[in-house]
Tab-separated table of N, CA and C in Angstrom:
chain	number	residue	atom	x	y	z
Z	5	MET	N	-9.332	10.015	3.282
Z	5	MET	CA	-8.997	9.304	4.487
Z	5	MET	C	-7.475	9.278	4.629
Z	6	ASP	N	-6.969	9.494	5.821
Z	6	ASP	CA	-5.518	9.458	6.007
Z	6	ASP	C	-5.018	8.015	6.075
Z	7	GLY	N	-3.694	7.860	6.002
Z	7	GLY	CA	-3.084	6.532	5.952
Z	7	GLY	C	-3.436	5.654	7.134
Z	8	LYS	N	-3.458	6.224	8.335
Z	8	LYS	CA	-3.777	5.441	9.539
Z	8	LYS	C	-5.189	4.865	9.453
Z	9	ASN	N	-6.146	5.682	9.065
Z	9	ASN	CA	-7.528	5.205	8.948
Z	9	ASN	C	-7.686	4.198	7.817
Z	10	GLN	N	-6.958	4.403	6.730
Z	10	GLN	CA	-7.005	3.433	5.633
Z	10	GLN	C	-6.501	2.076	6.095
Z	11	ARG	N	-5.378	2.067	6.829
Z	11	ARG	CA	-4.826	0.798	7.325
Z	11	ARG	C	-5.782	0.115	8.294
Z	12	GLN	N	-6.423	0.897	9.161
Z	12	GLN	CA	-7.379	0.318	10.107
Z	12	GLN	C	-8.568	-0.299	9.372
Z	13	MET	N	-9.038	0.387	8.360
Z	13	MET	CA	-10.163	-0.130	7.579
Z	13	MET	C	-9.786	-1.426	6.867
Z	14	MET	N	-8.572	-1.464	6.254
Z	14	MET	CA	-8.119	-2.672	5.562
Z	14	MET	C	-7.951	-3.831	6.538
Z	15	SER	N	-7.421	-3.569	7.722
Z	15	SER	CA	-7.276	-4.617	8.742
Z	15	SER	C	-8.644	-5.161	9.136
Z	16	PHE	N	-9.602	-4.264	9.310
Z	16	PHE	CA	-10.957	-4.674	9.675
Z	16	PHE	C	-11.554	-5.580	8.603
Z	17	TYR	N	-11.455	-5.167	7.342
Z	17	TYR	CA	-11.980	-5.984	6.242
Z	17	TYR	C	-11.277	-7.338	6.180
Z	18	LYS	N	-9.961	-7.323	6.355
Z	18	LYS	CA	-9.190	-8.569	6.289
Z	18	LYS	C	-9.596	-9.514	7.418
Z	19	ASN	N	-9.798	-8.960	8.626
Z	19	ASN	CA	-10.230	-9.780	9.765
Z	19	ASN	C	-11.617	-10.379	9.552
Z	20	LEU	N	-12.442	-9.707	8.771
Z	20	LEU	CA	-13.766	-10.245	8.437
Z	20	LEU	C	-13.693	-11.299	7.334
Z	21	GLY	N	-12.512	-11.431	6.728
Z	21	GLY	CA	-12.351	-12.394	5.651
Z	21	GLY	C	-12.850	-11.893	4.310
Z	22	LEU	N	-12.985	-10.583	4.189
Z	22	LEU	CA	-13.490	-10.011	2.942
Z	22	LEU	C	-12.375	-9.814	1.933
Z	23	GLN	N	-12.725	-9.948	0.688
Z	23	GLN	CA	-11.824	-9.610	-0.397
Z	23	GLN	C	-12.257	-8.240	-0.892
Z	24	PHE	N	-11.313	-7.330	-1.049
Z	24	PHE	CA	-11.697	-5.991	-1.447
Z	24	PHE	C	-10.900	-5.527	-2.655
Z	25	VAL	N	-11.488	-4.590	-3.369
Z	25	VAL	CA	-10.870	-4.008	-4.554
Z	25	VAL	C	-10.751	-2.505	-4.292
Z	26	ILE	N	-9.565	-1.969	-4.551
Z	26	ILE	CA	-9.323	-0.553	-4.310
Z	26	ILE	C	-8.882	0.097	-5.621
Z	27	ALA	N	-9.432	1.232	-5.910
Z	27	ALA	CA	-8.966	2.026	-7.051
Z	27	ALA	C	-8.336	3.278	-6.462
Z	28	ALA	N	-7.055	3.477	-6.737
Z	28	ALA	CA	-6.341	4.621	-6.166
Z	28	ALA	C	-5.200	5.038	-7.076
Z	29	PRO	N	-4.865	6.328	-7.050
Z	29	PRO	CA	-3.693	6.753	-7.813
Z	29	PRO	C	-2.424	6.191	-7.183
Z	30	PHE	N	-1.386	6.095	-7.975
Z	30	PHE	CA	-0.116	5.494	-7.554
Z	30	PHE	C	0.374	6.040	-6.216
Z	31	GLU	N	0.370	7.354	-6.056
Z	31	GLU	CA	0.941	7.967	-4.855
Z	31	GLU	C	0.133	7.721	-3.588
Z	32	LYS	N	-1.088	7.282	-3.705
Z	32	LYS	CA	-1.938	7.050	-2.529
Z	32	LYS	C	-1.926	5.607	-2.042
Z	33	ARG	N	-1.400	4.685	-2.818
Z	33	ARG	CA	-1.534	3.285	-2.445
Z	33	ARG	C	-0.514	2.799	-1.427
Z	34	VAL	N	0.519	3.582	-1.141
Z	34	VAL	CA	1.538	3.143	-0.186
Z	34	VAL	C	0.923	2.836	1.184
Z	35	ALA	N	-0.127	3.548	1.547
Z	35	ALA	CA	-0.747	3.356	2.857
Z	35	ALA	C	-1.439	2.006	2.996
Z	36	VAL	N	-1.794	1.363	1.895
Z	36	VAL	CA	-2.535	0.099	1.994
Z	36	VAL	C	-1.796	-1.082	1.368
Z	37	LEU	N	-0.555	-0.882	0.924
Z	37	LEU	CA	0.192	-1.958	0.258
Z	37	LEU	C	0.345	-3.203	1.123
Z	38	GLU	N	0.480	-3.020	2.427
Z	38	GLU	CA	0.661	-4.174	3.307
Z	38	GLU	C	-0.532	-5.128	3.281
Z	39	HIS	N	-1.680	-4.650	2.822
Z	39	HIS	CA	-2.893	-5.482	2.773
Z	39	HIS	C	-3.190	-6.031	1.384
Z	40	MET	N	-2.406	-5.641	0.403
Z	40	MET	CA	-2.642	-6.055	-0.976
Z	40	MET	C	-1.883	-7.341	-1.308
Z	41	ASP	N	-2.524	-8.209	-2.046
Z	41	ASP	CA	-1.885	-9.417	-2.568
Z	41	ASP	C	-1.554	-9.250	-4.043
Z	42	THR	N	-2.434	-8.575	-4.754
Z	42	THR	CA	-2.269	-8.376	-6.192
Z	42	THR	C	-2.602	-6.927	-6.536
Z	43	ILE	N	-1.770	-6.344	-7.384
Z	43	ILE	CA	-2.024	-4.989	-7.870
Z	43	ILE	C	-2.143	-5.062	-9.384
Z	44	VAL	N	-3.196	-4.484	-9.904
Z	44	VAL	CA	-3.368	-4.386	-11.356
Z	44	VAL	C	-3.216	-2.910	-11.707
Z	45	GLU	N	-2.144	-2.598	-12.400
Z	45	GLU	CA	-1.892	-1.221	-12.829
Z	45	GLU	C	-2.448	-1.050	-14.229
Z	46	VAL	N	-3.296	-0.055	-14.408
Z	46	VAL	CA	-3.882	0.209	-15.713
Z	46	VAL	C	-3.412	1.582	-16.167
Z	47	ASP	N	-2.754	1.607	-17.303
Z	47	ASP	CA	-2.261	2.849	-17.894
Z	47	ASP	C	-2.998	3.095	-19.196
Z	48	ARG	N	-3.354	4.337	-19.418
Z	48	ARG	CA	-4.017	4.691	-20.667
Z	48	ARG	C	-3.196	5.759	-21.365
Z	49	ILE	N	-2.825	5.467	-22.576
Z	49	ILE	CA	-2.060	6.403	-23.392
Z	49	ILE	C	-2.848	6.623	-24.673
Z	50	GLY	N	-3.412	7.801	-24.798
Z	50	GLY	CA	-4.241	8.083	-25.970
Z	50	GLY	C	-5.451	7.169	-25.998
Z	51	GLU	N	-5.587	6.429	-27.078
Z	51	GLU	CA	-6.723	5.517	-27.249
Z	51	GLU	C	-6.412	4.097	-26.780
Z	52	GLN	N	-5.199	3.847	-26.322
Z	52	GLN	CA	-4.798	2.499	-25.922
Z	52	GLN	C	-4.661	2.393	-24.407
Z	53	SER	N	-4.898	1.192	-23.910
Z	53	SER	CA	-4.736	0.907	-22.490
Z	53	SER	C	-3.796	-0.269	-22.318
Z	54	ARG	N	-3.120	-0.282	-21.193
Z	54	ARG	CA	-2.198	-1.377	-20.875
Z	54	ARG	C	-2.414	-1.747	-19.413
Z	55	ALA	N	-2.466	-3.042	-19.135
Z	55	ALA	CA	-2.623	-3.513	-17.753
Z	55	ALA	C	-1.415	-4.366	-17.377
Z	56	THR	N	-0.900	-4.132	-16.177
Z	56	THR	CA	0.218	-4.899	-15.646
Z	56	THR	C	-0.210	-5.464	-14.304
Z	57	VAL	N	0.046	-6.744	-14.090
Z	57	VAL	CA	-0.321	-7.388	-12.827
Z	57	VAL	C	0.934	-7.593	-11.997
Z	58	VAL	N	0.870	-7.170	-10.737
Z	58	VAL	CA	1.990	-7.307	-9.809
Z	58	VAL	C	1.508	-8.093	-8.598
Z	59	GLU	N	2.197	-9.173	-8.282
Z	59	GLU	CA	1.883	-9.980	-7.091
Z	59	GLU	C	2.835	-9.561	-5.972
Z	60	LEU	N	2.308	-9.212	-4.817
Z	60	LEU	CA	3.147	-8.827	-3.680
Z	60	LEU	C	3.339	-10.024	-2.749
Z	61	LYS	N	4.575	-10.403	-2.551
Z	61	LYS	CA	4.902	-11.494	-1.635
Z	61	LYS	C	5.042	-10.924	-0.221
Z	62	GLU	N	5.025	-11.794	0.774
Z	62	GLU	CA	5.088	-11.364	2.171
Z	62	GLU	C	6.363	-10.577	2.471
Z	63	LYS	N	7.492	-10.994	1.916
Z	63	LYS	CA	8.749	-10.290	2.163
Z	63	LYS	C	8.660	-8.850	1.652
Z	64	ALA	N	8.097	-8.659	0.467
Z	64	ALA	CA	7.950	-7.316	-0.094
Z	64	ALA	C	7.037	-6.468	0.779
Z	65	LYS	N	5.963	-7.043	1.281
Z	65	LYS	CA	5.050	-6.305	2.155
Z	65	LYS	C	5.764	-5.858	3.426
Z	66	ARG	N	6.553	-6.759	4.019
Z	66	ARG	CA	7.293	-6.411	5.241
Z	66	ARG	C	8.286	-5.280	4.982
Z	67	GLU	N	8.985	-5.360	3.857
Z	67	GLU	CA	9.977	-4.334	3.539
Z	67	GLU	C	9.319	-2.980	3.254
Z	68	LEU	N	8.171	-2.991	2.604
Z	68	LEU	CA	7.448	-1.743	2.367
Z	68	LEU	C	6.950	-1.137	3.671
Z	69	MET	N	6.488	-1.975	4.581
Z	69	MET	CA	6.036	-1.491	5.885
Z	69	MET	C	7.198	-0.891	6.674
Z	70	ALA	N	8.386	-1.471	6.523
Z	70	ALA	CA	9.555	-1.003	7.273
Z	70	ALA	C	9.979	0.402	6.865
Z	71	ILE	N	9.665	0.826	5.642
Z	71	ILE	CA	10.067	2.160	5.197
Z	71	ILE	C	8.898	3.145	5.150
Z	72	ASP	N	7.736	2.743	5.617
Z	72	ASP	CA	6.569	3.618	5.632
Z	72	ASP	C	6.681	4.591	6.807
Z	73	PRO	N	6.820	5.895	6.555
Z	73	PRO	CA	6.991	6.849	7.648
Z	73	PRO	C	5.809	6.903	8.612
Z	74	ASP	N	4.615	6.557	8.143
Z	74	ASP	CA	3.442	6.560	9.024
Z	74	ASP	C	3.534	5.478	10.092
Z	75	LEU	N	4.339	4.443	9.845
Z	75	LEU	CA	4.454	3.336	10.794
Z	75	LEU	C	5.678	3.453	11.694
Z	76	MET	N	6.483	4.496	11.499
Z	76	MET	CA	7.710	4.671	12.282
Z	76	MET	C	7.447	5.497	13.533
Z	77	SER	N	8.232	5.217	14.565
Z	77	SER	CA	8.173	6.050	15.762
Z	77	SER	C	8.868	7.374	15.457
Z	78	GLU	N	8.690	8.344	16.330
Z	78	GLU	CA	9.342	9.648	16.142
Z	78	GLU	C	10.862	9.495	16.086
Z	79	ASP	N	11.415	8.615	16.953
Z	79	ASP	CA	12.864	8.409	16.984
Z	79	ASP	C	13.373	7.766	15.696
Z	80	GLU	N	12.647	6.751	15.206
Z	80	GLU	CA	13.047	6.095	13.956
Z	80	GLU	C	13.026	7.077	12.790
Z	81	LEU	N	11.990	7.884	12.735
Z	81	LEU	CA	11.849	8.853	11.650
Z	81	LEU	C	12.977	9.898	11.718
Z	82	ALA	N	13.260	10.394	12.898
Z	82	ALA	CA	14.329	11.384	13.059
Z	82	ALA	C	15.679	10.781	12.669
Z	83	SER	N	15.897	9.531	13.026
Z	83	SER	CA	17.142	8.852	12.690
Z	83	SER	C	17.298	8.691	11.183
Z	84	ARG	N	16.236	8.293	10.512
Z	84	ARG	CA	16.278	8.138	9.040
Z	84	ARG	C	16.494	9.465	8.341
Z	85	LEU	N	15.841	10.516	8.848
Z	85	LEU	CA	15.999	11.832	8.232
Z	85	LEU	C	17.411	12.363	8.444
Z	86	ALA	N	17.983	12.107	9.589
Z	86	ALA	CA	19.341	12.556	9.881
Z	86	ALA	C	20.362	11.824	8.994
Z	87	ALA	N	20.075	10.558	8.665
Z	87	ALA	CA	20.978	9.762	7.844
Z	87	ALA	C	20.999	10.249	6.398
Z	88	GLU	N	19.940	10.891	5.960
Z	88	GLU	CA	19.855	11.370	4.577
Z	88	GLU	C	20.480	12.678	4.493
């Protein structure tokens, strides 16, 4: 599923008042971070596993949304690319 459809699905679930659990690789979760309250990262190295819990505050969610290219207009994206 692409980022736009993932965000629409998460919004729908949130509007229904549902709590959801997502399992995704690190690089795929940027599309749904705005809907996450808690992230549990599980790393496995050999025979051992490690879990880290990250709580996302509203400010962090807003800042992540502000840099998400899928949420930018064509002009905003072109401006950011030109600045780099």
